[in-house]
Coordinates of C-alpha atoms in Angstrom, one line a residue:
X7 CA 41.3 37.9 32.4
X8 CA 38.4 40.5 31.6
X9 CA 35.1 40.2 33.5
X10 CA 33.6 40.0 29.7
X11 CA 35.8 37.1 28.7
X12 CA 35.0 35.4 31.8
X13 CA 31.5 35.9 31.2
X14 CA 31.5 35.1 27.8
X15 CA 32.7 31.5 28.6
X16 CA 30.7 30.8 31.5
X17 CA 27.7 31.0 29.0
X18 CA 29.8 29.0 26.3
X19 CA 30.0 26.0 29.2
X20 CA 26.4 26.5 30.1
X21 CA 25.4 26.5 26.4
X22 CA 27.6 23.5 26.0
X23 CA 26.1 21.5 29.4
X24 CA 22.5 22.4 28.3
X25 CA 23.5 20.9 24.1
X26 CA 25.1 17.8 25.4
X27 CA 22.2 17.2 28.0
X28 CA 19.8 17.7 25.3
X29 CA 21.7 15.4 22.6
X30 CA 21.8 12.4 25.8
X31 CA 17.9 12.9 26.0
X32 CA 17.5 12.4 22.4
X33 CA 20.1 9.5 22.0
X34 CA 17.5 7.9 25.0
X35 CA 14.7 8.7 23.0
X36 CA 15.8 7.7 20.1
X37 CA 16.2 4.3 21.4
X38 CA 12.4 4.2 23.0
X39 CA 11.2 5.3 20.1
X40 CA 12.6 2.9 18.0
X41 CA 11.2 0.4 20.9
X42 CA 7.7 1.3 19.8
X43 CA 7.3 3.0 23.2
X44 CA 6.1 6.5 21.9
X45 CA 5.1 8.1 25.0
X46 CA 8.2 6.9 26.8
X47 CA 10.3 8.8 24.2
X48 CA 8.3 11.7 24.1
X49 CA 8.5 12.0 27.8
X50 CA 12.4 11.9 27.9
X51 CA 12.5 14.9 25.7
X52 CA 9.9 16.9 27.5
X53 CA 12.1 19.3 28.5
X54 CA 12.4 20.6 25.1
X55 CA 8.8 19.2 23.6
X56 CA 6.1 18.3 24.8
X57 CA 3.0 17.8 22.3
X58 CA 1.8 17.2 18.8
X59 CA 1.6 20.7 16.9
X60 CA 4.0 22.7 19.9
X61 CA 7.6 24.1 18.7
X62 CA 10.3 22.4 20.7
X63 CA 12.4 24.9 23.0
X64 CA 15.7 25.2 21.6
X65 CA 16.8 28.7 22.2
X66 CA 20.5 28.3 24.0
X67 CA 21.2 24.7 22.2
X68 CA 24.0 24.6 19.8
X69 CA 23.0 23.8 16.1
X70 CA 23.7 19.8 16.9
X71 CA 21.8 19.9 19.5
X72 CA 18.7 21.8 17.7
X73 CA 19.2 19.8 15.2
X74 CA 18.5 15.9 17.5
X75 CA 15.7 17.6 19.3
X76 CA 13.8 18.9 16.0
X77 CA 14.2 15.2 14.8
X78 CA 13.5 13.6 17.7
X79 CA 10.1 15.6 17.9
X80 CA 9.3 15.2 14.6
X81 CA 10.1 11.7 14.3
X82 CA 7.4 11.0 17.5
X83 CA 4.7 13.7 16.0
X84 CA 4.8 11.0 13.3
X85 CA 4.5 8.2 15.4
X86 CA 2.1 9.3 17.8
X87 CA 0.2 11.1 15.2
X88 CA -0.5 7.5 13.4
X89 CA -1.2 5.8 16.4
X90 CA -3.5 8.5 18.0
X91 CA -5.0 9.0 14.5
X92 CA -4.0 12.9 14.8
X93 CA -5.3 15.1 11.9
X94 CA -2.4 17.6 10.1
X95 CA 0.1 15.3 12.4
X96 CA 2.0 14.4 9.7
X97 CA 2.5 17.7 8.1
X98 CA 3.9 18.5 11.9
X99 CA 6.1 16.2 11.7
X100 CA 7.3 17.1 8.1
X101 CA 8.4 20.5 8.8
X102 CA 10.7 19.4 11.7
X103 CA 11.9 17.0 10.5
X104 CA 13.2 19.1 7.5
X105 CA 14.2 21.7 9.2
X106 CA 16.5 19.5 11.1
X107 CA 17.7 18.2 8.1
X108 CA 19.0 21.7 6.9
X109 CA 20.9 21.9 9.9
X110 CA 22.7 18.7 10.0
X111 CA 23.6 19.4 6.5
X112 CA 25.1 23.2 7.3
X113 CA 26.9 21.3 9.8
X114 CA 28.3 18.9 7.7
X115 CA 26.8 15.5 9.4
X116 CA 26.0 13.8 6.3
X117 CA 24.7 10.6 8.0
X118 CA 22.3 12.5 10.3
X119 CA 20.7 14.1 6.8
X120 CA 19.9 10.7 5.4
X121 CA 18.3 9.7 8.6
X122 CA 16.3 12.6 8.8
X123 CA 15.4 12.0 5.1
X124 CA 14.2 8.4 6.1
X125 CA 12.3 9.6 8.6
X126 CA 11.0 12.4 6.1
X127 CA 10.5 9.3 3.3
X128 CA 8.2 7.3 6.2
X129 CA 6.0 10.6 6.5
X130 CA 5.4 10.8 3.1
X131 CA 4.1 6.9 2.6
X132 CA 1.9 7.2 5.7
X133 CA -0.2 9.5 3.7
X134 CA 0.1 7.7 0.5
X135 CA 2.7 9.8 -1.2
X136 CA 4.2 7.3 -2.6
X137 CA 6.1 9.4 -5.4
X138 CA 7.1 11.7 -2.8
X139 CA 8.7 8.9 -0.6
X140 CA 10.4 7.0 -3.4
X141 CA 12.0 10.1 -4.5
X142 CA 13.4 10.9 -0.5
X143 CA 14.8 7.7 -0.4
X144 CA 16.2 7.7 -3.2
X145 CA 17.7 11.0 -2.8
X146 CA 18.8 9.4 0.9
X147 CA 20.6 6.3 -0.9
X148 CA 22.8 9.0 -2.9
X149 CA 23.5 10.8 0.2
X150 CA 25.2 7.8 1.3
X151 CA 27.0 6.7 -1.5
X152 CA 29.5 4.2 -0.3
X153 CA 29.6 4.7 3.5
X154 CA 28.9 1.7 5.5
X155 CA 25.7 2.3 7.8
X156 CA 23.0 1.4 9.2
X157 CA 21.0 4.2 7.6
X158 CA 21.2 1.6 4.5
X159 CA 19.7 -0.8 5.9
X160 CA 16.4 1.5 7.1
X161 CA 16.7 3.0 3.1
X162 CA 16.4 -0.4 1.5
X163 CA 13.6 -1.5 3.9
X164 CA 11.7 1.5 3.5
X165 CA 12.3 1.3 -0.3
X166 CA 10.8 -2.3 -0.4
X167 CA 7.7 -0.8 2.4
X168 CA 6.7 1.5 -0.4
X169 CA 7.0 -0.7 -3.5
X170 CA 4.5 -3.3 -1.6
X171 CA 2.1 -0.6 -0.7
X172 CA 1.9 0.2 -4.5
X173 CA 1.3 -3.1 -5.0
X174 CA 4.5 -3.4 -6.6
X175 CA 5.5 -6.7 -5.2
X176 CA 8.2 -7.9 -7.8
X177 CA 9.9 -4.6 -7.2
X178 CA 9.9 -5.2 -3.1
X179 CA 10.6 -9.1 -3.5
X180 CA 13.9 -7.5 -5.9
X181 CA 14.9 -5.3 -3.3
X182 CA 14.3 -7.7 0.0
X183 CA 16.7 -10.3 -1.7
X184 CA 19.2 -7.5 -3.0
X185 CA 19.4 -6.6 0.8
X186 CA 19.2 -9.6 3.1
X187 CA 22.8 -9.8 3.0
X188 CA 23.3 -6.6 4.8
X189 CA 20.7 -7.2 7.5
X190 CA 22.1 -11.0 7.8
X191 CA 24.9 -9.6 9.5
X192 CA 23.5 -6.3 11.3
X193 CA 23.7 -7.0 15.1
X194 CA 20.4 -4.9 14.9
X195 CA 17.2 -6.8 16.4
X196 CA 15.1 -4.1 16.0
X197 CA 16.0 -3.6 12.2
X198 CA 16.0 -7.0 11.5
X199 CA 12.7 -8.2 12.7
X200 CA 11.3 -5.3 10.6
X201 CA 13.2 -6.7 7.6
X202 CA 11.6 -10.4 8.3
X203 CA 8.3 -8.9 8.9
X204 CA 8.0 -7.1 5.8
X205 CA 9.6 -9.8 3.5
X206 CA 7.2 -12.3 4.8
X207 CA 4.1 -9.9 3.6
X208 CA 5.6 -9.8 0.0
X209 CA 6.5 -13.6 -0.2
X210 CA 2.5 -13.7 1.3
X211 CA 1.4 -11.8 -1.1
X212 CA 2.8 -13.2 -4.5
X213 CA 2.5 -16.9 -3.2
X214 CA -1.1 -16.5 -3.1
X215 CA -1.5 -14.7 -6.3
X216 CA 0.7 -16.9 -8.7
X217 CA -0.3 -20.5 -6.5
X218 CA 3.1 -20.4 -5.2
X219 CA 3.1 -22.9 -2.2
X220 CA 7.0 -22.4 -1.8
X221 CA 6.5 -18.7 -1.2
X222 CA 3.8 -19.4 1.5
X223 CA 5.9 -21.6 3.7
X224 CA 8.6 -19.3 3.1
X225 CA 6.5 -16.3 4.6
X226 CA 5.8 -18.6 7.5
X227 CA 9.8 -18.8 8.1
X228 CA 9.9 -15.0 7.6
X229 CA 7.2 -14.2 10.1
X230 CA 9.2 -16.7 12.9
X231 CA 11.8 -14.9 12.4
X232 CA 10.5 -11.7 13.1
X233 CA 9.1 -12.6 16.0
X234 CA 12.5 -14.3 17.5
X235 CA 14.2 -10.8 16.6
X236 CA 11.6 -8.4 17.9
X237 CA 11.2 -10.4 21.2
X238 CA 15.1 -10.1 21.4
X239 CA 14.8 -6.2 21.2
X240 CA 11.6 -6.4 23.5
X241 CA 9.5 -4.7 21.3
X242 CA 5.9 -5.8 21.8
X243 CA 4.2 -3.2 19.5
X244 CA 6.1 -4.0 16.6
X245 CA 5.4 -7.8 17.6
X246 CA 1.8 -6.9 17.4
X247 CA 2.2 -6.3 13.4
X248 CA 3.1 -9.8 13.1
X249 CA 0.7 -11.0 14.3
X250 CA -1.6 -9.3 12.3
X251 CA -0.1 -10.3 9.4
X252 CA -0.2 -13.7 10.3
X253 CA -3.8 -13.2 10.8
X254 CA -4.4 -12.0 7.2
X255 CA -2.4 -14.8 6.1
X256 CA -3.8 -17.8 7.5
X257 CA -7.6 -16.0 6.2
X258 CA -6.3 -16.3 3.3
X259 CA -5.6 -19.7 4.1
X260 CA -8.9 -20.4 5.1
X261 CA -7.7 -21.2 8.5
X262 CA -10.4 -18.7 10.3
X263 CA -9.5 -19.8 13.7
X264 CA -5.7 -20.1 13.7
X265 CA -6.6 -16.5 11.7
X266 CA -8.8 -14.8 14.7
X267 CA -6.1 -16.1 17.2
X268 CA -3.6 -14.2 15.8
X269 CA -6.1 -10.6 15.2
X270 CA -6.9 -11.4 19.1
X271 CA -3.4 -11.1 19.9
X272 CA -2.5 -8.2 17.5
X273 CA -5.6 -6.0 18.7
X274 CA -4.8 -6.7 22.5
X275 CA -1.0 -5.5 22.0
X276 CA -2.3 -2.2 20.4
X277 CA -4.7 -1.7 22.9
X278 CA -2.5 -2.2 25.6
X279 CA -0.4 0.7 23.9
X280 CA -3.4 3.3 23.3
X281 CA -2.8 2.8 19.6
X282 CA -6.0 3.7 17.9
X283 CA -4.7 3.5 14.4
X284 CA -3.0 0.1 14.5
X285 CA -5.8 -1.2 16.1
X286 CA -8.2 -0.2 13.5
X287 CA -5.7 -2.0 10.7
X288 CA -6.4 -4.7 12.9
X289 CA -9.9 -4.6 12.6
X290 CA -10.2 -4.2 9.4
X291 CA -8.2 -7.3 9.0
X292 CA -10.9 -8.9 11.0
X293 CA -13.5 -7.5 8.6
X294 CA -11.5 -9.3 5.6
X295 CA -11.7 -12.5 7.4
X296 CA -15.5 -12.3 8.1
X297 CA -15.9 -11.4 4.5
X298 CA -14.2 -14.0 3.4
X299 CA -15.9 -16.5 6.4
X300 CA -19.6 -15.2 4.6
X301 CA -20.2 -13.5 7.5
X302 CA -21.0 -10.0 6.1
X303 CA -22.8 -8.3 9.3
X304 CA -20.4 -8.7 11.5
X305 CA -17.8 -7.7 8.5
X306 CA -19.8 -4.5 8.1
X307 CA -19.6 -3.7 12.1
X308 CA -16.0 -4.4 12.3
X309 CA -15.6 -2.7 9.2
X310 CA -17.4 0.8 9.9
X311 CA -15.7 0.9 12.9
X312 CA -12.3 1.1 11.4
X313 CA -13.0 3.9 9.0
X314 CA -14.6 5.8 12.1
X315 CA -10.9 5.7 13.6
X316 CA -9.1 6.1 10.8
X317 CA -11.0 9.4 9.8
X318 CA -9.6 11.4 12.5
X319 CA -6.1 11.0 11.4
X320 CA -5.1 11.8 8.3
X321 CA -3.6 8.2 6.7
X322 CA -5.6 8.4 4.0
X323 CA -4.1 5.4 2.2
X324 CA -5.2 3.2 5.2
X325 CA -8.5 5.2 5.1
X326 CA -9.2 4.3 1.4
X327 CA -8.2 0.4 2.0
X328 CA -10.6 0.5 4.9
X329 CA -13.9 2.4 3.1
X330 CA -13.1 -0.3 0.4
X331 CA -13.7 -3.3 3.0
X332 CA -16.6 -1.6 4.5
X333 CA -18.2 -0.7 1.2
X334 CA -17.4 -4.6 0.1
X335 CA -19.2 -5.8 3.1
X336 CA -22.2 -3.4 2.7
X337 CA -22.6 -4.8 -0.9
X338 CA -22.5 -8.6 0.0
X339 CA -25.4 -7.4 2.3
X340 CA -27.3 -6.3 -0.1
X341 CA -27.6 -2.5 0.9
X342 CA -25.7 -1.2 -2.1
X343 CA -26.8 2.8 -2.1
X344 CA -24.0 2.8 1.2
X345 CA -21.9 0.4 -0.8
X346 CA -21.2 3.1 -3.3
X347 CA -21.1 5.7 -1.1
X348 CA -18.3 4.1 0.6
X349 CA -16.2 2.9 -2.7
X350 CA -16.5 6.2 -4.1
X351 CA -15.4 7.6 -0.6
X352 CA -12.5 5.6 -1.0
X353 CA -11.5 6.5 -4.5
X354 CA -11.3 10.1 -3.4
X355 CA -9.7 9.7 -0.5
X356 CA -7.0 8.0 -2.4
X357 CA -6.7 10.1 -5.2
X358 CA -6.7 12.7 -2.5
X359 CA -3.7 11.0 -1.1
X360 CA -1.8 10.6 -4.4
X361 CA -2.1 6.3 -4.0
X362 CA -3.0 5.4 -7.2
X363 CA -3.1 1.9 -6.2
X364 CA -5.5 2.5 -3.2
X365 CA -8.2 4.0 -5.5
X366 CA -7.9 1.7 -8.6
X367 CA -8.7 -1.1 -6.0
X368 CA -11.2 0.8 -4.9
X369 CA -12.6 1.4 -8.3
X370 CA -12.8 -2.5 -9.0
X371 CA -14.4 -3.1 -6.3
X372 CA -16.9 -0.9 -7.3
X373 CA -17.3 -3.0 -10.6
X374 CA -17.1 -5.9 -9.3
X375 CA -19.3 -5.5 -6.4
X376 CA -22.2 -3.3 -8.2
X377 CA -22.4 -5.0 -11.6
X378 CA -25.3 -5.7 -11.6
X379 CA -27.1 -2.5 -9.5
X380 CA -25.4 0.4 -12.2
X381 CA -25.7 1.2 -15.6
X382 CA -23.6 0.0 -17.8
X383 CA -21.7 3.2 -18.8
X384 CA -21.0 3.8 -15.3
X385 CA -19.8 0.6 -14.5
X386 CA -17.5 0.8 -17.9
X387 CA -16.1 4.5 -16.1
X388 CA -15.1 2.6 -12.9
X389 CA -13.5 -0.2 -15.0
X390 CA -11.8 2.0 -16.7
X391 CA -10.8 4.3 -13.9
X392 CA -9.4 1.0 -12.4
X393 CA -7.7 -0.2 -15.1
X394 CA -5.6 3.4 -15.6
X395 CA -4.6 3.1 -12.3
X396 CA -3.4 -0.4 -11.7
X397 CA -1.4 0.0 -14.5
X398 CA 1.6 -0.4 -13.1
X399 CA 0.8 -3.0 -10.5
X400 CA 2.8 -5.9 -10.3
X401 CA -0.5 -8.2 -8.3
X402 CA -1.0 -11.2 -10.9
X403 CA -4.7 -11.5 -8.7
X404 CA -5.5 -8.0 -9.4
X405 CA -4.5 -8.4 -12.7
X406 CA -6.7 -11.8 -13.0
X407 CA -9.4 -9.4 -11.3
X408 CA -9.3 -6.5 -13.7
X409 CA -9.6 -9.3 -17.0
X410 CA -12.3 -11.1 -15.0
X411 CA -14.2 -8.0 -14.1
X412 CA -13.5 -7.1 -18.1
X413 CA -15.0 -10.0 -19.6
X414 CA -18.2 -10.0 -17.2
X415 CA -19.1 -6.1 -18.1
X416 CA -18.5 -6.8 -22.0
X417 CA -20.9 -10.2 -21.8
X418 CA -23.7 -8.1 -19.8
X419 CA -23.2 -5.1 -21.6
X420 CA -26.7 -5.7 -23.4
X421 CA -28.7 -6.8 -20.8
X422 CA -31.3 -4.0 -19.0
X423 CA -30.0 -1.5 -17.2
X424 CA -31.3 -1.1 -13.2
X425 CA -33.9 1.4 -12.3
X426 CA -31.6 4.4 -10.7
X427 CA -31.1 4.3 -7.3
X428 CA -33.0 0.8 -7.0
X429 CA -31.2 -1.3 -4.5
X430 CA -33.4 -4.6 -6.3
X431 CA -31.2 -6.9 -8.8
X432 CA -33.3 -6.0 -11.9
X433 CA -30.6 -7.6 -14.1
X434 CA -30.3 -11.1 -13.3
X435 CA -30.2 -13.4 -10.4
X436 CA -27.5 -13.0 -7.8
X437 CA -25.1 -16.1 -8.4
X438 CA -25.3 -16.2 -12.5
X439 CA -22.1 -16.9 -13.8
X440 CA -20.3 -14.9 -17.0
X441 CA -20.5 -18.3 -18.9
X442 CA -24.6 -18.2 -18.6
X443 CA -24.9 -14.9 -19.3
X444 CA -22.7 -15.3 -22.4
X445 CA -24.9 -18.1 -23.7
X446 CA -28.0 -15.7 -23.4
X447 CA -26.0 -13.3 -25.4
X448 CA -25.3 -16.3 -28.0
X449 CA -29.1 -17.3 -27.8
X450 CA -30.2 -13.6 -28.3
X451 CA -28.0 -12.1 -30.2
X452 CA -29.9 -10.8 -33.7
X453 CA -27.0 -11.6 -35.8
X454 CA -26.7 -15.2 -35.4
X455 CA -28.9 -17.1 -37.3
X456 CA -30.3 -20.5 -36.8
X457 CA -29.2 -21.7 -40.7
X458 CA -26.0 -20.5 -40.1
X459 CA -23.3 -23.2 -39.6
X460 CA -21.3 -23.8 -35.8
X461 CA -18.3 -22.6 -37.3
X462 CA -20.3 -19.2 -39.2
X463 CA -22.0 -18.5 -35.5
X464 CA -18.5 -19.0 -33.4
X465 CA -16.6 -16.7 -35.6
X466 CA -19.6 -14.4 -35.7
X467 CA -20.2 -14.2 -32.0
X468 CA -16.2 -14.0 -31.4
X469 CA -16.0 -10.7 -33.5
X470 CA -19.1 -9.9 -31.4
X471 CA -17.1 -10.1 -28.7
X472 CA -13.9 -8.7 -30.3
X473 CA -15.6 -5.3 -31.2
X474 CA -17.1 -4.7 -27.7
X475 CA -13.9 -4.9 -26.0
X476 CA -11.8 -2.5 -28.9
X477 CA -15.2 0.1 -28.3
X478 CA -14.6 -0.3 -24.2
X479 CA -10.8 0.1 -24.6
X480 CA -10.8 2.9 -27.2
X481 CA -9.2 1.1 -29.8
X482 CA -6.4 0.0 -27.3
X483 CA -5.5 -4.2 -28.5
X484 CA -3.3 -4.3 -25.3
X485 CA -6.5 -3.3 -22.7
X486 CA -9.0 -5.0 -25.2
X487 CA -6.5 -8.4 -24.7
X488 CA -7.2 -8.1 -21.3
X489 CA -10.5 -7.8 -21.1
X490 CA -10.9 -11.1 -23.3
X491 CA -8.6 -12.7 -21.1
X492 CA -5.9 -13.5 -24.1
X493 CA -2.7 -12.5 -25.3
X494 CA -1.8 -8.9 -26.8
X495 CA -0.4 -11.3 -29.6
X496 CA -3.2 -13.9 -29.9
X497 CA -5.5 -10.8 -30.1
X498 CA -3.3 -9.5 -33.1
X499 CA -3.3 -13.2 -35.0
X500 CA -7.0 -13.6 -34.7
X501 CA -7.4 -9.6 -36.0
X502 CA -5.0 -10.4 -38.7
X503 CA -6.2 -14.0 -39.6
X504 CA -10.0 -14.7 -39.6
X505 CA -11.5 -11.2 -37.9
X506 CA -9.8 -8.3 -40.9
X507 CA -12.5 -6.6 -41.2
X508 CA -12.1 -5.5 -37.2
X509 CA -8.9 -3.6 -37.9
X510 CA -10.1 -0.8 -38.6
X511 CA -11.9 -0.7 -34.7
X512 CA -7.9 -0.7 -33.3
X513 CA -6.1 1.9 -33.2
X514 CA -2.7 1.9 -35.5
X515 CA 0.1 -0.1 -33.9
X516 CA 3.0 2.5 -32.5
X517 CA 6.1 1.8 -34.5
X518 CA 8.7 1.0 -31.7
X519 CA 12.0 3.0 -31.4
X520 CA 15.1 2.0 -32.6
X521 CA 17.9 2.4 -30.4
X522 CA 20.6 5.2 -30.8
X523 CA 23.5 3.0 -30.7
X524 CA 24.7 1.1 -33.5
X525 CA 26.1 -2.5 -33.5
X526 CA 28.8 -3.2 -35.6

């Protein structure tokens, strides 16, 4: 044999040795990682990465091998970015994670590309890209087309993670039930605790907003059972998110103790892992319970000191959600110049993220909250801002809140504006309801007089009423319906019955389309 052959495959075996070693360390890591124990993970790799923001050493790996460590480190730049709260740390983790991607896919390991889209997909949502993610996992899902894997399973959870931070919850219930067949019979703790967990925040979610006791006590099932599976993997961070949950759950049950117990468990867990970012969703929890307790200082210290932590990374969805709390607690206290400052914080940060969701709340809140401290014009802006942007939301309460917040601007729309900038209520008094301020506008109102009949002053004041909301909605019967708190189609009868001569104010009706296909 030639001293160049002999060479040449004494450096193939060491290449080999030094690729197989590498793809053992990331198989190890991979399995920390998906432990919640970050740091562990990140210190099995360390041979070939070390930090957040440095390029792993993969010079002399095959392109398998390059491919696992790029993953692995982009994968834990994610991680460790959210928990540290490490600014650009998601963009990091981004552009390894795709780069490993194009390898696994010149090399023909099909699998290994959806998992790296997944872990793309999760990246994306952090920072409230929620277009972004939908269309990775999507993408992912086609990738797999009928091959039995777990990669599924993470697709379909992630898919349903995304639809609930949207506030898409009918979409997420659809795809939990669609799935829990295939993660009934995964042998996967890990996966399957994560499945429970999130299921149990959706059932949460839409049993409180449509009064659905069933759904509650069915959350309560779903959060058990995420804790049995997560204590069967031994993975105390991830148990940590249930009990958070279950903290926000029972607040909402007005069971502040129970509620507090739980927070006080959750925030020890993360603190016990250095994990600045889920402890500040913890607190900010706890803010949301001392809001909703009527204790607004403490709300407001809690509060302020989640956005502090959550401004240094760069999850601006949980940013905005945050600024929205604080800026809620600062109005309840009466110091509404920082309210707004906040809120309108929080709208930018979330349009700045892409989460329409985030900053429609946001914007709500802002009506709701400053009513009666801006001018009417403004407050009509935010409503409306609001109201573009929840759109698509599938939250019967935030619907409920947009047509409450509707009907209070359009009954106080002609009462004095606020002096600018005044932090004193120059409107009315704090706790006056929409009804009372209604009957001043009946008892004021120029048009109505006192020789009229009942039935000449209801129908007058009703298409009062009527023209304000098609002059806030543009003409729009759908948004004008909602602000009224009626029907598109009772809207349309009274218009086209006893209130003609408000047509004109609508705008025409859009013929609808007639389907191309033809039945016979």
């Amino acid at each position: 044999m030639k001293i160049e052959s002999i060479v040449s495959q004494q450096q193939n075996n060491k290449t080999s040795s030094l690729s197989e070693q590498a793809q053992l360390l990331c198989a190890r890591a991979k399995e920390l990682e998906e432990a919640g124990e970050f740091e562990d993970a990140r210190a099995t790799i360390s041979a070939f990465w070390q930090r957040i923001g440095d390029r792993p050493q993969v010079d002399g790996l095959g392109e398998v091998a390059r491919a696992e460590v790029l993953l692995r480190a982009g994968a834990l730049s994610g991680w460790i970015g959210s928990a540290r709260q490490i600014a650009g740390a998601q963009e990091v983790a981004k552009d390894l994670i795709s780069e490993a991607a194009r390898l696994f896919e010149a090399c023909g390991l099909h699998e290994r590309v959806v998992e790296a889209r997944v872990d793309l997909a999760i990246c994306y949502w952090r920072k409230g890209a929620f277009d972004e993610a939908r269309i990775t996992l999507d993408d992912a899902l086609l990738r797999l087309s009928d091959l039995d894997s777990e990669q599924r399973l993470r697709v379909f959870l992630n898919k349903a993670i995304v639809e609930k931070v949207s506030k898409r919850y009918r979409e997420a219930l659809r795809l939990h039930r669609e799935s829990a067949p295939l993660f009934e019979v995964s042998s996967n703790h890990a996966l399957k605790g994560k499945f429970h967990n999130e299921y149990a925040q959706v059932l949460k979610n839409l049993g409180f907003s449509e009064h659905r006791d069933e759904y509650i006590d069915r959350a309560l099932i779903e959060f058990s059972a995420a804790s049995f599976h997560f204590e069967q993997a031994d993975h105390k961070r991830f148990q940590g998110r249930v009990e958070n949950n279950e903290g926000v759950l029972f607040t909402r049950l007005g069971r502040f103790t129970e509620a507090h117990d739980h927070l006080d468990r959750a925030r020890s867990i993360f603190a016990s892992f250095k994990d600045k970012g889920s402890v500040a969703e913890v607190d900010d929890s706890r803010a949301r319970a001392f809001i909703a307790q009527g204790l607004f200082s403490k709300a407001e210290e809690v509060a302020r000191s989640a956005v502090r932590a959550l401004e240094e990374g760069d999850e601006l969805s949980l940013l905005a959600a945050a600024l929205t709390t604080h800026g809620t607690a600062l109005a309840r206290l009466g110091n509404f110049t920082k309210a707004r400052a906040s809120l309108e914080k929080a709208i930018r940060t979330a349009h700045n993220a892409g989460d329409h969701g985030s900053g429609g709340v946001a914007a709500l809140s802002m009506a709701e909250e400053l009513a009666k401290h801006l001018p009417f014009n403004e407050l009509l802006a935010y409503y409306r801002m609001a109201e573009s942007e929840l759109i698509n939301s599938q939250h019967p309460e935030i619907q409920n809140r947009l047509g409450k917040c509707g009907r209070l601007l359009l009954a106080t729309e002609s009462l004095p504006a606020p002096a600018s900038g005044s932090d004193v209520d120059a409107r009315s008094d704090g706790n006056l309801s929409s009804n009372s301020q209604l009957s001043h506008e009946v008892a004021s109102s120029p048009d109505l007089s006192i020789s009229a009949s009942l039935e000449e002053q209801v129908l007058r004041y009703e298409g009062e009423l009527i023209r304000r909301a098609l002059q806030a909605s543009d003409g729009s019967i759908t948004r004008a319906a909602r602000l009224l708190g009626v029907t598109h189609q009772g809207l349309a009868f009274i218009l086209n019955g006893r209130q003609k001569n408000l047509l004109s104010a609508r705008k025409p009706a859009k013929p609808r389309r007639r389907s191309i296909i033809r039945y016979h």
